[in-house]
Structures are given as structure tokens and as C-alpha cells.
mmCIF file of C-alpha atoms and ligand atoms in Angstrom:
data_model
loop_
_atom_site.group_PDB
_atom_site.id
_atom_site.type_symbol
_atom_site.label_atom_id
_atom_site.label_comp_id
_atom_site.label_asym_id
_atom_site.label_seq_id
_atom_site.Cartn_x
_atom_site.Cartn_y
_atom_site.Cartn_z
ATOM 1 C CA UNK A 1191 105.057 154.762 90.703
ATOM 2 C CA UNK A 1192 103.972 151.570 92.391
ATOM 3 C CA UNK A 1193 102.637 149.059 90.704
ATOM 4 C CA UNK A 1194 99.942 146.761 91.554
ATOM 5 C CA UNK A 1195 100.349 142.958 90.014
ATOM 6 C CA UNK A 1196 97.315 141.365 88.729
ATOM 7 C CA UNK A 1197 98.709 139.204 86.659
ATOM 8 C CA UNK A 1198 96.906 136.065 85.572
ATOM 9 C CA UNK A 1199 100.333 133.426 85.196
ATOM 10 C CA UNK A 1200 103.224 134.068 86.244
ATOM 11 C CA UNK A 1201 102.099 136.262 88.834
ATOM 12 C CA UNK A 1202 102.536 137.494 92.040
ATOM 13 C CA UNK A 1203 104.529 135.883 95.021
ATOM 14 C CA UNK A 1204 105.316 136.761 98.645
ATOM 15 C CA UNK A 1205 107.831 139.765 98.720
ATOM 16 C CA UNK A 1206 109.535 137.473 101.554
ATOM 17 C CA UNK A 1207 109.664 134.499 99.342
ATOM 18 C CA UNK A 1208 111.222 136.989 95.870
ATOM 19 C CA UNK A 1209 113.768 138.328 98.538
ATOM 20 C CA UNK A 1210 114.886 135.288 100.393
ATOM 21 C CA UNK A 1211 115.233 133.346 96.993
ATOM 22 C CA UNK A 1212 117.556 136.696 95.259
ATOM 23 C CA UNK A 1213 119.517 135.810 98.369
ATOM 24 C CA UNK A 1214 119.992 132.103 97.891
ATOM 25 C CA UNK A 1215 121.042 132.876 94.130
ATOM 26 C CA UNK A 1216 123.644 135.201 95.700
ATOM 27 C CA UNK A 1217 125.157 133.214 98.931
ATOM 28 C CA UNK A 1218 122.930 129.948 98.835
ATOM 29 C CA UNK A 1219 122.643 129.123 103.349
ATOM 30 C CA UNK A 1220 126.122 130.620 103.764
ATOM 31 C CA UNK A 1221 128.273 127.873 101.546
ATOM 32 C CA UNK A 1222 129.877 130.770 99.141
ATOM 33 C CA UNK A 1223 127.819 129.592 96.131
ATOM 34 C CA UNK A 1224 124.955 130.807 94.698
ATOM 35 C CA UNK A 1225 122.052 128.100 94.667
ATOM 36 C CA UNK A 1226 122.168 128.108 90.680
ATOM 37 C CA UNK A 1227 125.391 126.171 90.527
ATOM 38 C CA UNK A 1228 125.300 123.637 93.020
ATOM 39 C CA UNK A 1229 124.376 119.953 92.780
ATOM 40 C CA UNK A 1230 120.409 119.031 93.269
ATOM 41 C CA UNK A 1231 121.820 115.877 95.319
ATOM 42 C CA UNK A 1232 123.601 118.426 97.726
ATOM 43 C CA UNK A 1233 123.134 117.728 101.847
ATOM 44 C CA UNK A 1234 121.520 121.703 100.939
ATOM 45 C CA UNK A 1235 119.477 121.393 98.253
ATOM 46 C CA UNK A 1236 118.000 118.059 99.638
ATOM 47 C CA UNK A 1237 117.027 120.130 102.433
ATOM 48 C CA UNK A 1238 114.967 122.475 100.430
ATOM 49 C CA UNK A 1239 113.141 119.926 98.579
ATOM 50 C CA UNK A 1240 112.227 117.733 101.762
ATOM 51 C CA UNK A 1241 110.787 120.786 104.104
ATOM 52 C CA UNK A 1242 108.758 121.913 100.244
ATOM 53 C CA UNK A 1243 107.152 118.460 100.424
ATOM 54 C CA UNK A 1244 106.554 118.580 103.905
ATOM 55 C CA UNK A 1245 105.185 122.418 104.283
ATOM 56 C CA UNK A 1246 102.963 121.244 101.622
ATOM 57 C CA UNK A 1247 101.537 118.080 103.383
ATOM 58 C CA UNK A 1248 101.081 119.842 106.457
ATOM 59 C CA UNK A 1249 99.564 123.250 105.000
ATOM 60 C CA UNK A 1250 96.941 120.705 103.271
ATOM 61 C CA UNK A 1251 96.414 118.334 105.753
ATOM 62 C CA UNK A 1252 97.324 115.189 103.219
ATOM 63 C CA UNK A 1253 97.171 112.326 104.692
ATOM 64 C CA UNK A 1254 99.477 109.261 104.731
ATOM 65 C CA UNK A 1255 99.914 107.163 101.669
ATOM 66 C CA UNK A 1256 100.089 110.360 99.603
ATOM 67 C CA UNK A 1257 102.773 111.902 97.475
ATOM 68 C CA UNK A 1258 103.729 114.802 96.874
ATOM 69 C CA UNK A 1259 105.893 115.787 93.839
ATOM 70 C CA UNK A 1260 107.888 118.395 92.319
ATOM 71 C CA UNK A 1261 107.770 117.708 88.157
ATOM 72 C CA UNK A 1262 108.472 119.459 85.258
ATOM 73 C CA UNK A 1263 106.718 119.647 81.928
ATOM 74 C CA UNK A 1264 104.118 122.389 83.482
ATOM 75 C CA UNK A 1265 100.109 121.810 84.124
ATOM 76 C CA UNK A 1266 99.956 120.730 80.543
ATOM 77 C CA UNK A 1267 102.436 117.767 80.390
ATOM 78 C CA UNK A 1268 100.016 116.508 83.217
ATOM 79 C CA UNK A 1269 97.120 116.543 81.048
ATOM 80 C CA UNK A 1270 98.907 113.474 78.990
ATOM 81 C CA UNK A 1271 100.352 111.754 82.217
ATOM 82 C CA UNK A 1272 97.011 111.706 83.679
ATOM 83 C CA UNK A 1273 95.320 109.366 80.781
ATOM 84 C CA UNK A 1274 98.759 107.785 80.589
ATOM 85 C CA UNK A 1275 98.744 106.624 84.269
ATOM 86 C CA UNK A 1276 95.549 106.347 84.928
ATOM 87 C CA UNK A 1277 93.493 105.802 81.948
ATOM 88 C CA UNK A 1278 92.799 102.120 80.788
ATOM 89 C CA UNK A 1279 88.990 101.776 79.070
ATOM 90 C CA UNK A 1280 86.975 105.232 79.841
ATOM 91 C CA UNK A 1281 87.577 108.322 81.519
ATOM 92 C CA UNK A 1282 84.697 111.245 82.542
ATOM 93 C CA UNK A 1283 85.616 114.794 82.293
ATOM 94 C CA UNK A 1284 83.952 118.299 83.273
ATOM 95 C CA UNK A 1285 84.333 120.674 80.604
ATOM 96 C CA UNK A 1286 84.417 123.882 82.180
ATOM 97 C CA UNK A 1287 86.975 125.805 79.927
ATOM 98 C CA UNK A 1288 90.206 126.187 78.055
ATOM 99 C CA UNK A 1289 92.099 124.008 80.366
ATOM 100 C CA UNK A 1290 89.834 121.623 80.799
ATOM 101 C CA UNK A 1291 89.376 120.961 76.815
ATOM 102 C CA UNK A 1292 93.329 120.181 76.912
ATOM 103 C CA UNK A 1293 93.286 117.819 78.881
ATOM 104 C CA UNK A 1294 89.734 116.279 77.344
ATOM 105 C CA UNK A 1295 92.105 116.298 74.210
ATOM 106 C CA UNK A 1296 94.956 114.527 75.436
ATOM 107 C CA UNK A 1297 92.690 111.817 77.368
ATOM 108 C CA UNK A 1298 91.449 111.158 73.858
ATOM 109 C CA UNK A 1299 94.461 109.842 72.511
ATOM 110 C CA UNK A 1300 94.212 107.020 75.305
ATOM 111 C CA UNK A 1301 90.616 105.801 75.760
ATOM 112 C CA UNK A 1302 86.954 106.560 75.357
ATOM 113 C CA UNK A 1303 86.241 110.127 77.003
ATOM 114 C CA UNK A 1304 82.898 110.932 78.664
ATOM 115 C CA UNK A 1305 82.076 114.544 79.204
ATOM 116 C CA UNK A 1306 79.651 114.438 81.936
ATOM 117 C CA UNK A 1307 79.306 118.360 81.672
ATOM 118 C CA UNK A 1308 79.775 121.441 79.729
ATOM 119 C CA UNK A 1309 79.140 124.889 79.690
ATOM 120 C CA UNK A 1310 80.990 125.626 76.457
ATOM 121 C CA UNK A 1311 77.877 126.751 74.967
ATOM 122 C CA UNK A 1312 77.580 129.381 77.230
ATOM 123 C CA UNK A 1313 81.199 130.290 76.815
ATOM 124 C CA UNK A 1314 81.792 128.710 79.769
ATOM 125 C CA UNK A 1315 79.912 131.915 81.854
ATOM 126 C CA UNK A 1316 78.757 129.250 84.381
ATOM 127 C CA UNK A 1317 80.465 125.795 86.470
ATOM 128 C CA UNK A 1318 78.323 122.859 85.716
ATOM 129 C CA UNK A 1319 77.484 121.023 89.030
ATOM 130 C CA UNK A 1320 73.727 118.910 88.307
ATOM 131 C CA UNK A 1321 75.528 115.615 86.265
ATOM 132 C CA UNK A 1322 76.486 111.334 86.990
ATOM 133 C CA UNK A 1323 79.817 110.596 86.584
ATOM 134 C CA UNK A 1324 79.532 106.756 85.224
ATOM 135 C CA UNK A 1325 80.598 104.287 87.569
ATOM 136 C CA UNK A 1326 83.013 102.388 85.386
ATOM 137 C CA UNK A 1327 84.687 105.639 84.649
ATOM 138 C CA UNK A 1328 88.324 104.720 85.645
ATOM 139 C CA UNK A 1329 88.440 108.203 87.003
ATOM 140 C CA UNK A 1330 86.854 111.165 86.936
ATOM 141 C CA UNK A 1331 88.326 114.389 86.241
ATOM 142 C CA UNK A 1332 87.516 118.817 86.671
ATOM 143 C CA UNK A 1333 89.455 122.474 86.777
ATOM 144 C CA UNK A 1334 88.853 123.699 90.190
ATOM 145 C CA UNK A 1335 89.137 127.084 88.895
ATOM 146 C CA UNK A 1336 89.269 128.554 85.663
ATOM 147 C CA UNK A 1337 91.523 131.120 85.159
ATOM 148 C CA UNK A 1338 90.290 132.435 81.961
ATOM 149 C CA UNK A 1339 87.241 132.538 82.713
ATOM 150 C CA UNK A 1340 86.795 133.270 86.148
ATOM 151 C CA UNK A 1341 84.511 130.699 87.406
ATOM 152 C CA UNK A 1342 85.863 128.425 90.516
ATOM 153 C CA UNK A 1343 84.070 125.382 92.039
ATOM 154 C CA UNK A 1344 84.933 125.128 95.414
ATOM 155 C CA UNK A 1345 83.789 122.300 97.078
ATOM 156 C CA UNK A 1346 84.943 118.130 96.627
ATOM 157 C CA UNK A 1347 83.192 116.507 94.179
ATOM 158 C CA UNK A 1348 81.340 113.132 95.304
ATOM 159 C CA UNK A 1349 82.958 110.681 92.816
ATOM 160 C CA UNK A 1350 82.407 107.001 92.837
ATOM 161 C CA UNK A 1351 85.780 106.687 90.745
ATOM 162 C CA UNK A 1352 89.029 108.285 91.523
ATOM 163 C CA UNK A 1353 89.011 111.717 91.488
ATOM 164 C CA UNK A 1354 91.444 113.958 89.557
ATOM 165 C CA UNK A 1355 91.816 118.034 89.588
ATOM 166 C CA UNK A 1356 93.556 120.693 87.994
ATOM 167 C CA UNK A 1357 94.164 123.285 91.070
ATOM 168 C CA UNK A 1358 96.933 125.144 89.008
ATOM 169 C CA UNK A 1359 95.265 128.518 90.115
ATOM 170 C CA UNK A 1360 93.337 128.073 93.457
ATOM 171 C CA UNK A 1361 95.543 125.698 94.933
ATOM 172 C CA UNK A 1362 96.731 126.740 98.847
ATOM 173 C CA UNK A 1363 93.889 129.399 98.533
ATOM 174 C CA UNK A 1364 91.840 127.223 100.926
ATOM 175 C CA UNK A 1365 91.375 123.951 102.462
ATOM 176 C CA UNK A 1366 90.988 121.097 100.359
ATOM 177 C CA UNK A 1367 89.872 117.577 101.500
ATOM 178 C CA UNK A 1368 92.137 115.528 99.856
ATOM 179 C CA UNK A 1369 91.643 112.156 100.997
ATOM 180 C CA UNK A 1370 88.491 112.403 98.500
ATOM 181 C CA UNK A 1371 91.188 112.607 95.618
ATOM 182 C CA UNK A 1372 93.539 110.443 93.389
ATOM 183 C CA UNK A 1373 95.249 113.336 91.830
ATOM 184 C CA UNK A 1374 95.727 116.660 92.894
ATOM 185 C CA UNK A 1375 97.993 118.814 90.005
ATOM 186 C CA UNK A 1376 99.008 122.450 88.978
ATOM 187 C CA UNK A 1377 101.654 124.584 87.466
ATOM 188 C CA UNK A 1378 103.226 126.474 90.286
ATOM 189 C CA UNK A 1379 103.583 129.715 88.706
ATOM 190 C CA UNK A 1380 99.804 131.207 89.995
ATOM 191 C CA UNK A 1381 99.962 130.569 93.399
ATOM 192 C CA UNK A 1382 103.332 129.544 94.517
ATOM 193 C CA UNK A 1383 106.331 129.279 92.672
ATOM 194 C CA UNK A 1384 108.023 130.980 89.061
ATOM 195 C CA UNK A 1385 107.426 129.038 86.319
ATOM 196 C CA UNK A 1386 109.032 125.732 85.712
ATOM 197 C CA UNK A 1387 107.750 123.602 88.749
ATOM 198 C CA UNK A 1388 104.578 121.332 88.508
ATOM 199 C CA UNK A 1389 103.218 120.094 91.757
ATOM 200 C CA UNK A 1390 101.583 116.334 91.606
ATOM 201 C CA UNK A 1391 100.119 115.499 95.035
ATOM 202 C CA UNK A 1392 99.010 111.407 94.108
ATOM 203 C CA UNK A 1393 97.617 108.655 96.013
ATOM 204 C CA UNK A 1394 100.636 106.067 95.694
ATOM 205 C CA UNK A 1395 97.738 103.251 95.532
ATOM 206 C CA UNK A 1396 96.030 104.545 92.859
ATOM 207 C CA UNK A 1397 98.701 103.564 90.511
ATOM 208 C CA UNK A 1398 99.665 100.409 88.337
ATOM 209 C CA UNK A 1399 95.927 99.934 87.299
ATOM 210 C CA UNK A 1400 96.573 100.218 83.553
ATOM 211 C CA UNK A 1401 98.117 97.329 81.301
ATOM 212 C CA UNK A 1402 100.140 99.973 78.525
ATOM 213 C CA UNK A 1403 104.013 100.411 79.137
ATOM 214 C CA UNK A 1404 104.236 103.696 80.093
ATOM 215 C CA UNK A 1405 107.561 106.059 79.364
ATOM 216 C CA UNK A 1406 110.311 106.367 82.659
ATOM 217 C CA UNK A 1407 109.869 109.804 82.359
ATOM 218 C CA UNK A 1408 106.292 110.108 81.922
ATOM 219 C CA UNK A 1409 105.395 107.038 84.739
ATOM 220 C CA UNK A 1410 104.542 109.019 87.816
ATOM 221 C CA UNK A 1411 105.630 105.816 90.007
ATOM 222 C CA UNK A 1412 109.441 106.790 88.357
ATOM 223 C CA UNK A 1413 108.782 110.133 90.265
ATOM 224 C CA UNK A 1414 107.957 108.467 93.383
ATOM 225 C CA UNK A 1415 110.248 106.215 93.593
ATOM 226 C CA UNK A 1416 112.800 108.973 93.050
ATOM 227 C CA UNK A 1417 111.390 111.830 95.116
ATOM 228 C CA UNK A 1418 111.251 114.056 92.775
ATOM 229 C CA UNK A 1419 114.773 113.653 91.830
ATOM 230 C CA UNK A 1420 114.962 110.451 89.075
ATOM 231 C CA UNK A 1421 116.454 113.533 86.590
ATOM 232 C CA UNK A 1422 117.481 117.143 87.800
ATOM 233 C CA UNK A 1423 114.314 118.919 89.581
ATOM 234 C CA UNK A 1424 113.606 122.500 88.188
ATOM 235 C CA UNK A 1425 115.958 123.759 91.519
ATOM 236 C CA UNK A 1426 115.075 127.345 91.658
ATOM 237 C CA UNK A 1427 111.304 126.918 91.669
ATOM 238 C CA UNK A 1428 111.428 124.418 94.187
ATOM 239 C CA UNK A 1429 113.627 126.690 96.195
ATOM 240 C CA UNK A 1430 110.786 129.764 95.908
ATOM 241 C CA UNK A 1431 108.123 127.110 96.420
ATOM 242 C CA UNK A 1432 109.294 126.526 99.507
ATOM 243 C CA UNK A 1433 109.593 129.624 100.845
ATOM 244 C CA UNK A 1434 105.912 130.964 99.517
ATOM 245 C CA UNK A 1435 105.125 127.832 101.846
ATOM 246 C CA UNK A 1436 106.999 128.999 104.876
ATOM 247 C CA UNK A 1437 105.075 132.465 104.204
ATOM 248 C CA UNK A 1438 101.441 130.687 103.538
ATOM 249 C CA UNK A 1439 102.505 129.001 107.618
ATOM 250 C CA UNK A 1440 103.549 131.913 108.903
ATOM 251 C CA UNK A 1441 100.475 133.902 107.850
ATOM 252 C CA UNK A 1442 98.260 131.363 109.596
ATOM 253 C CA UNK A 1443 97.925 128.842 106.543
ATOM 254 C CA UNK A 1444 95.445 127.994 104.244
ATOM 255 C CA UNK A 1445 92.456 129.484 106.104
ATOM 256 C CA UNK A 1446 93.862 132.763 106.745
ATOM 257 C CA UNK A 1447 94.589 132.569 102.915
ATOM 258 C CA UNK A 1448 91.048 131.899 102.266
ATOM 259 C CA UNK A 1449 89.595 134.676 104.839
ATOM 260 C CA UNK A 1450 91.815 137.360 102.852
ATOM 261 C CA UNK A 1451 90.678 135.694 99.244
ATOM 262 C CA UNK A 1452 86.877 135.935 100.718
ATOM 263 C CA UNK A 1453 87.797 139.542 101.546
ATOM 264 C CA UNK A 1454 89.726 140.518 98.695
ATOM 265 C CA UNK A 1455 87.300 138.848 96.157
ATOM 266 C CA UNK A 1456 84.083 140.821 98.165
ATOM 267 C CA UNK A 1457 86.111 144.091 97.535
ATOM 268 C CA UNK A 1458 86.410 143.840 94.292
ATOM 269 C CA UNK A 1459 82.589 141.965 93.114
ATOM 270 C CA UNK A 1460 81.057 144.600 95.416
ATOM 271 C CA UNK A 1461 82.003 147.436 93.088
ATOM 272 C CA UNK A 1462 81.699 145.439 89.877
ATOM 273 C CA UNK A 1463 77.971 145.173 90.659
ATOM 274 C CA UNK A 1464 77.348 148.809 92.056
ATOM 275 C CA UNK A 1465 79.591 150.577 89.179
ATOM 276 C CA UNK A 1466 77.306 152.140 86.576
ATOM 277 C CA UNK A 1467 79.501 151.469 84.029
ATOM 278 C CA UNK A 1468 80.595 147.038 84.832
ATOM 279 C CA UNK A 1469 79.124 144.131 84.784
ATOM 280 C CA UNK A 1470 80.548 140.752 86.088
ATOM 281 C CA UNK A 1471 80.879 137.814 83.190
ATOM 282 C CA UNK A 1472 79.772 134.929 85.029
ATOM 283 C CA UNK A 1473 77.043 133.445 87.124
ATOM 284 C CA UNK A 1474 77.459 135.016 90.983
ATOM 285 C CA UNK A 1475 77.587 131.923 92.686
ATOM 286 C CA UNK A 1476 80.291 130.501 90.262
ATOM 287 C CA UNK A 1477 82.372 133.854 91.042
ATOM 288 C CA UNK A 1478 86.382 132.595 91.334
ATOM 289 C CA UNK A 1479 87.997 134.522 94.224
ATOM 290 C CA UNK A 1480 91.305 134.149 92.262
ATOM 291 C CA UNK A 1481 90.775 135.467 88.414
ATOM 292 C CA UNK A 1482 87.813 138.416 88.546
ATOM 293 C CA UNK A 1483 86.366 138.624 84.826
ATOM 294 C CA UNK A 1484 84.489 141.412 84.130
ATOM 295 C CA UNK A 1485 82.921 143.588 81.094
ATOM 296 C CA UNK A 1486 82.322 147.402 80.582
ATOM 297 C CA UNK A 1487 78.071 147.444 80.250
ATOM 298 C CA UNK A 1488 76.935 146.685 76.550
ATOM 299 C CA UNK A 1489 76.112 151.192 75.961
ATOM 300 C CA UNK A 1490 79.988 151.855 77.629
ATOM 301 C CA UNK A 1491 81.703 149.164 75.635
ATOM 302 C CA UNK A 1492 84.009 151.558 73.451
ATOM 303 C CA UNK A 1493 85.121 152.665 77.044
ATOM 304 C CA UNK A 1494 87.258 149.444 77.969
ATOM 305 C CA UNK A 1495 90.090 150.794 76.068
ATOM 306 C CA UNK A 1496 90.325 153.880 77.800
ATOM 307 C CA UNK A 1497 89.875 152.157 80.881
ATOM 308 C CA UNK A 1498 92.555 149.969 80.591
ATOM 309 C CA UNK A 1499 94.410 152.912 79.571
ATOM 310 C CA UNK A 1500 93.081 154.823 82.870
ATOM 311 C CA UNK A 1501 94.294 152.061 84.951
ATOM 312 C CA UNK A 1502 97.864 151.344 83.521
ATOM 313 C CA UNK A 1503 98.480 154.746 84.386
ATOM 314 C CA UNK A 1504 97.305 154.426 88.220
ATOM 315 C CA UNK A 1505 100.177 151.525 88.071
ATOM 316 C CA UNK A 1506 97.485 148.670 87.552
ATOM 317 C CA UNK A 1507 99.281 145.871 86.047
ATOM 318 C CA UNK A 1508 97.770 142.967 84.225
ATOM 319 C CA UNK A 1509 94.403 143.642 83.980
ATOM 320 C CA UNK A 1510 93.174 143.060 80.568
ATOM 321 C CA UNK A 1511 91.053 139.844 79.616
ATOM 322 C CA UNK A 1512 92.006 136.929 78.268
ATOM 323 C CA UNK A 1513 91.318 137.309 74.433
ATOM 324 C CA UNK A 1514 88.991 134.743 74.354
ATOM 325 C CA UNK A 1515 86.980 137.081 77.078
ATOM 326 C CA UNK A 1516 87.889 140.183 76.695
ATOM 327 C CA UNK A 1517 87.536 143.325 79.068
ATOM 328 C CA UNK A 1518 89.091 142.512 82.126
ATOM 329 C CA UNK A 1519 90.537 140.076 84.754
ATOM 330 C CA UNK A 1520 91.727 140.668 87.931
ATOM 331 C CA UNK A 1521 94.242 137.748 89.317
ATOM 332 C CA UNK A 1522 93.710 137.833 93.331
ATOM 333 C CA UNK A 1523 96.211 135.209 94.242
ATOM 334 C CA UNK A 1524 97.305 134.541 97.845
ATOM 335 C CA UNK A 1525 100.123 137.285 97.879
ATOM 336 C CA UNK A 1526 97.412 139.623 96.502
ATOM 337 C CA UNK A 1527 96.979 142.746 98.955
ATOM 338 C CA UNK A 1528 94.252 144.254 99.879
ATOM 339 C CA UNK A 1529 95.228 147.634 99.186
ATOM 340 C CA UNK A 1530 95.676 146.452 95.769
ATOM 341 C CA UNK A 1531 92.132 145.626 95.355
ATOM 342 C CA UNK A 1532 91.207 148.953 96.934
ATOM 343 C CA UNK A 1533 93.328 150.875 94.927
ATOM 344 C CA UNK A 1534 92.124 149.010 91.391
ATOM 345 C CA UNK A 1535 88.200 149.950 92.947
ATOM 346 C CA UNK A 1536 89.435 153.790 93.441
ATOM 347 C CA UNK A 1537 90.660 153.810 89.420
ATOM 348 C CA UNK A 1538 86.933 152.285 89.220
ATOM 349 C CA UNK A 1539 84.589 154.955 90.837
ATOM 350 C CA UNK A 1540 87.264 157.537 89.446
ATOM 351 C CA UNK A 1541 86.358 156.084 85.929
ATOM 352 C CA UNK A 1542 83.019 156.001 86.429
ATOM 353 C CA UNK A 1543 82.814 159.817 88.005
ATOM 354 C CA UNK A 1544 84.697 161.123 85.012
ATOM 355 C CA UNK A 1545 82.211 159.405 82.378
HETATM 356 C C1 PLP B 34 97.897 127.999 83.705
HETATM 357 C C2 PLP B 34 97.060 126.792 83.765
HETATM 358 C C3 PLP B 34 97.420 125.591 83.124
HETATM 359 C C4 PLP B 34 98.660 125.481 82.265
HETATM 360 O O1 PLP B 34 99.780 125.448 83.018
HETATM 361 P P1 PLP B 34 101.232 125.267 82.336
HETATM 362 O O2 PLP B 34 102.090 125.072 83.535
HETATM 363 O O3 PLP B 34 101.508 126.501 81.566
HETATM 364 O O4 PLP B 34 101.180 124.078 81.467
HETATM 365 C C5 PLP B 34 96.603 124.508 83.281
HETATM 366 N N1 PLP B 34 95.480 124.568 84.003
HETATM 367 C C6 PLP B 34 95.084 125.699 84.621
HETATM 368 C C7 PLP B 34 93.829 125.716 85.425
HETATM 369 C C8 PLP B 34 95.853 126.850 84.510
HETATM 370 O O5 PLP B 34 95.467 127.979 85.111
#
């Protein structure tokens, strides 16, 4: 049977990008050795990891006197090498979920942390946007989208201090001005890569403002200085990185990816709302395009097993909540299709018809 990936992290990637990279670990460009054993300061591998850096400047539109990095450690080593880098006195966070509480936690070992916002008390149902970030913040930082919960905030932020965001799961899923930012950072395994790659797009003057010695390995000016390669890069990833990029250009780039999101995401929230039996979790207008959260109605609650049940067996993969939700999430990433979506919204009305 076929099966449709929603899965939240790792997830799914460009059948092109799975193909071409099962063919580099077999015959890596023709040299008679697979792409696993050779050296990462190899005339070929250097290739890779210059056109990765460079698909990703151009698909973004970054402009000069910005890095781009390939690190590993995942989203979550970033949440210390943020405060380590970057915080000296105070730093202002938006708490807007799980992710965004790690980080707040790490930050805390390093300086005085404002939150600015919350929604925590409404289990984080809603994105906070009506707060001041304090002007001698020395940076300010959010989740773009939160994939747990399923709430994305998609516009720049006006910040009077550097800004700082965690796009792990909506990053090359639209256009993102990023001249407005300090920091742009994400594990690569929603939206681009397998696991074990973390991309650090970083404004090179936005460093060496605070007075602590900070680790080699954990000093992202170490990771400039060596493009990406002071120690051994995670080489696969970067490899499959590269060609999800290639794909995301091919397919028209970052707007096309956001017209198909738009469409898949409208797909899928249509039914939600006109199923008898659903009900979306969040606020509408805070409605992620990438990780759709929704509930079985309060009177069909002992139904969400069976549904999940119903939908495994239509080849639906990946669909349960997040524990600390529950029901069900639907990861729309750029590779998602839209027959996918239609197909999950068939097992939908079929549910619904047979209860
Ligand atoms: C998955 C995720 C993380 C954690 O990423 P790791 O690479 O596993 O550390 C952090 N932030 C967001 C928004 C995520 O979705």
C-alpha cells in the first residue's frame, strides 16, 4: 500500500533529493567511492558544501555580510550557543512552546531572561504578538513555528535589538526578510535534510559583543572562520541538504513552496472546520501551514483511537499528536503532496460518514 508521510521530525524529503543521495552513497560523482568514505576536505565534497551554502543564500535572498553554516549538535545545542555568543547582561524571549522554553532555559544559565510573552497558560493554543521587547535587551529571541503545537508566526518581528529565530520547521517554506535578523537557526531534519545537520545563517557583525571566553567548539566565529569545516561536517546531511535545495530551485523556490503550503494547509483546515466530528486546537489566524493540530469534538473523543486506527490502515503515516497535545498532527512540509492531503481528508469524510 502507499504510504503517505506526515511525520512531524525526521520527515519527509524530495524523492529526487532520497534518490540522488542513495546514489552518491553508492558511486559518489563517478570517483568509484561511495560518499561515506571519502575525505570532507576532498576537491568533491568541498563542492557539495559550497553550492549548499550558496543554494541557500540565493533561495533566501541573504544578503552580504551573512553566514551561512552547516553545524552539528542539532536545534538544541543552538539554544546554549545562542546565550553563549550573544548573551552578555539580558536577553528577551517569546514563549510560545516546548522549544521555545529550552532555549528560555539554557539562556538562563548566562544572564537575566525577559519573557516578553507567553501563552503557556493557554497551552500555548495561541502566538503572542501585542508585547515591548526592552531596548537594552542584547537580543531578542522567538520559534517561528511550533511544531508541537501547531501555531506559526509568519511575519518579521520589529526588534530594536538583534533578532534571533528558531525556523527548524518552517524554514524554506516561504520568504523570509533576513536582513531584519542576527540569527537565523534550525535542525535540518523538518524541512531539508536527515538528521544530523544544523543550519546557522548569522550576521558575521553581530559577533564578539560579549566579554566571557567562549569554547572553540561552541564559538560560532570558530565556524566561520572555518566554513563549516574547523572539525568533520555531518557529510551526508549536507550532501541531501543540498540536493532538497537544488529541488526547492527547480520547483520555482521559496514562493512556489509557499503557494503549495497555502494550498496544502487550506485543504486540510477546510475540512477540519466542516467535519462534524474535528475541531482545530489553535486560534485560526495562528494556524501553522507546516504541523496541523487538531482534536476529535469533546462528545466523539473516545473516537480518536479508532481514527488513528482508520487512518494507519488507509497508509496515513505519522499522524498522531504530540503527547503533550494529543489527537492529531499533520506535518505539511515542503515535499508534502497534495494528494497526500487529499487523501488524509478522504479517510476524514469516510470517518465521519461511517459514525
Ligand atoms: C525539532 C525542533 C527543535 C529541536 O531540534 P533538534 O535538532 O532535535 O535539537 C528545536 N526547535 C524546533 C522549532 C523544532 O521543531
Amino acid at each position: 500500500m502507499k504510504k503517505y508521510n506526515f511525520n512531524a521530525g525526521p520527515s519527509i524529503l524530495p524523492k529526487q533529493a532520497i534518490d540522488n543521495t542513495a546514489k552518491a552513497v553508492q558511486d559518489f560523482n563517478g570517483i568509484g567511492l561511495s560518499i561515506l568514505e571519502i575525505s570532507h576536505r576532498s576537491k568533491d565534497f568541498k563542492a557539495v558544501i559550497d553550492e549548499a551554502e550558496a543554494l541557500f543564500k540565493e533561495l533566501l535572498d541573504i544578503p552580504e555580510g551573512y553566514s551561512v553554516l552547516f553545524l552539528g549538535g542539532g536545534a538544541s545545542m543552538q539554544f546554549c550557543m545562542i546565550p553563549y555568543n550573544f548573551l552578555e547582561k539580558k536577553a528577551a524571549y517569546l514563549n510560545t512552546g516546548v522549544w521555545a522554553k529550552k532555549a528560555i532555559k539554557e539562556a538562563k544559565g548566562f544572564g537575566e531572561v525577559v519573557e516578553v510573552a507567553s501563552s503557556a497558560d493557554a497551552n500555548y493554543t495561541f502566538y503572542p504578538k501585542d508585547f515591548t521587547i526592552p531596548s537594552d535587551a542584547d537580543y531578542f529571541h522567538f520559534t517561528s513555528n511550533n511544531t508541537i503545537y501547531g501555531t506559526e508566526y509568519r511575519k518579521d518581528f520589529d526588534s530594536p535589538v538583534p533578532m534571533i529565530a528558531d525556523m527548524s520547521s518552517d524554514i524554506l517554506s516561504r520568504p523570509v526578510d533576513v536582513s531584519k535578523y542576527a540569527v537565523i537557526y534550525g535542525g535540518a531534519q523538518k524541512n531539508i535534510a536527515p538528521a544530523g545537520v544544523t543550519f546557522v545563517i548569522i550576521k558575521n557583525d553581530a559577533l564578539g559583543k560579549v566579554s566571557r571566553y567562549i569554547p572553540t567548539m561552541l564559538n560560532y566565529q570558530t565556524h566561520i572562520d572555518g566554513g563549516s569545516m574547523f572539525n568533520t561536517p555531518p557529510v551526508l546531511p549536507i550532501y541531501t541538504a543540498m540536493e532538497t535545495m537544488r529541488w526547492v530551485k527547480e520547483q520555482g523556490g521559496v514562493k512556489e513552496m509557499e503557494r503549495r503550503a497555502i494550498e496544502r494547509a487550506d485543504i486540510v483546515y477546510s475540512e477540519i472546520d466542516r467535519n462534524r466530528l474535528f475541531r482545530g486546537t489553535v486560534a485560526e489566524e495562528d494556524r501553522s501551514r507546516m504541523n496541523i493540530c487538531f482534536v476529535m469534538k469533546d462528545e466523539y473523543k473516545e473516537l480518536e483511537p479508532a481514527f488513528l486506527e482508520f487512518a494507519t490502515q488507509h497508509g496515513m503515516v505519522g499522524v498522531k499528536g504530540h503527547r503533550s497535545v494529543g489527537g492529531f498532527r499533520i506535518s505539511c512540509y515542503n515535499a508534502q503532496s497534495v494528494e497526500a492531503v487529499k487523501e488524509l481528508v478522504k479517510c476524514m469524510q469516510e470517518f465521519e460518514k461511517q459514525h
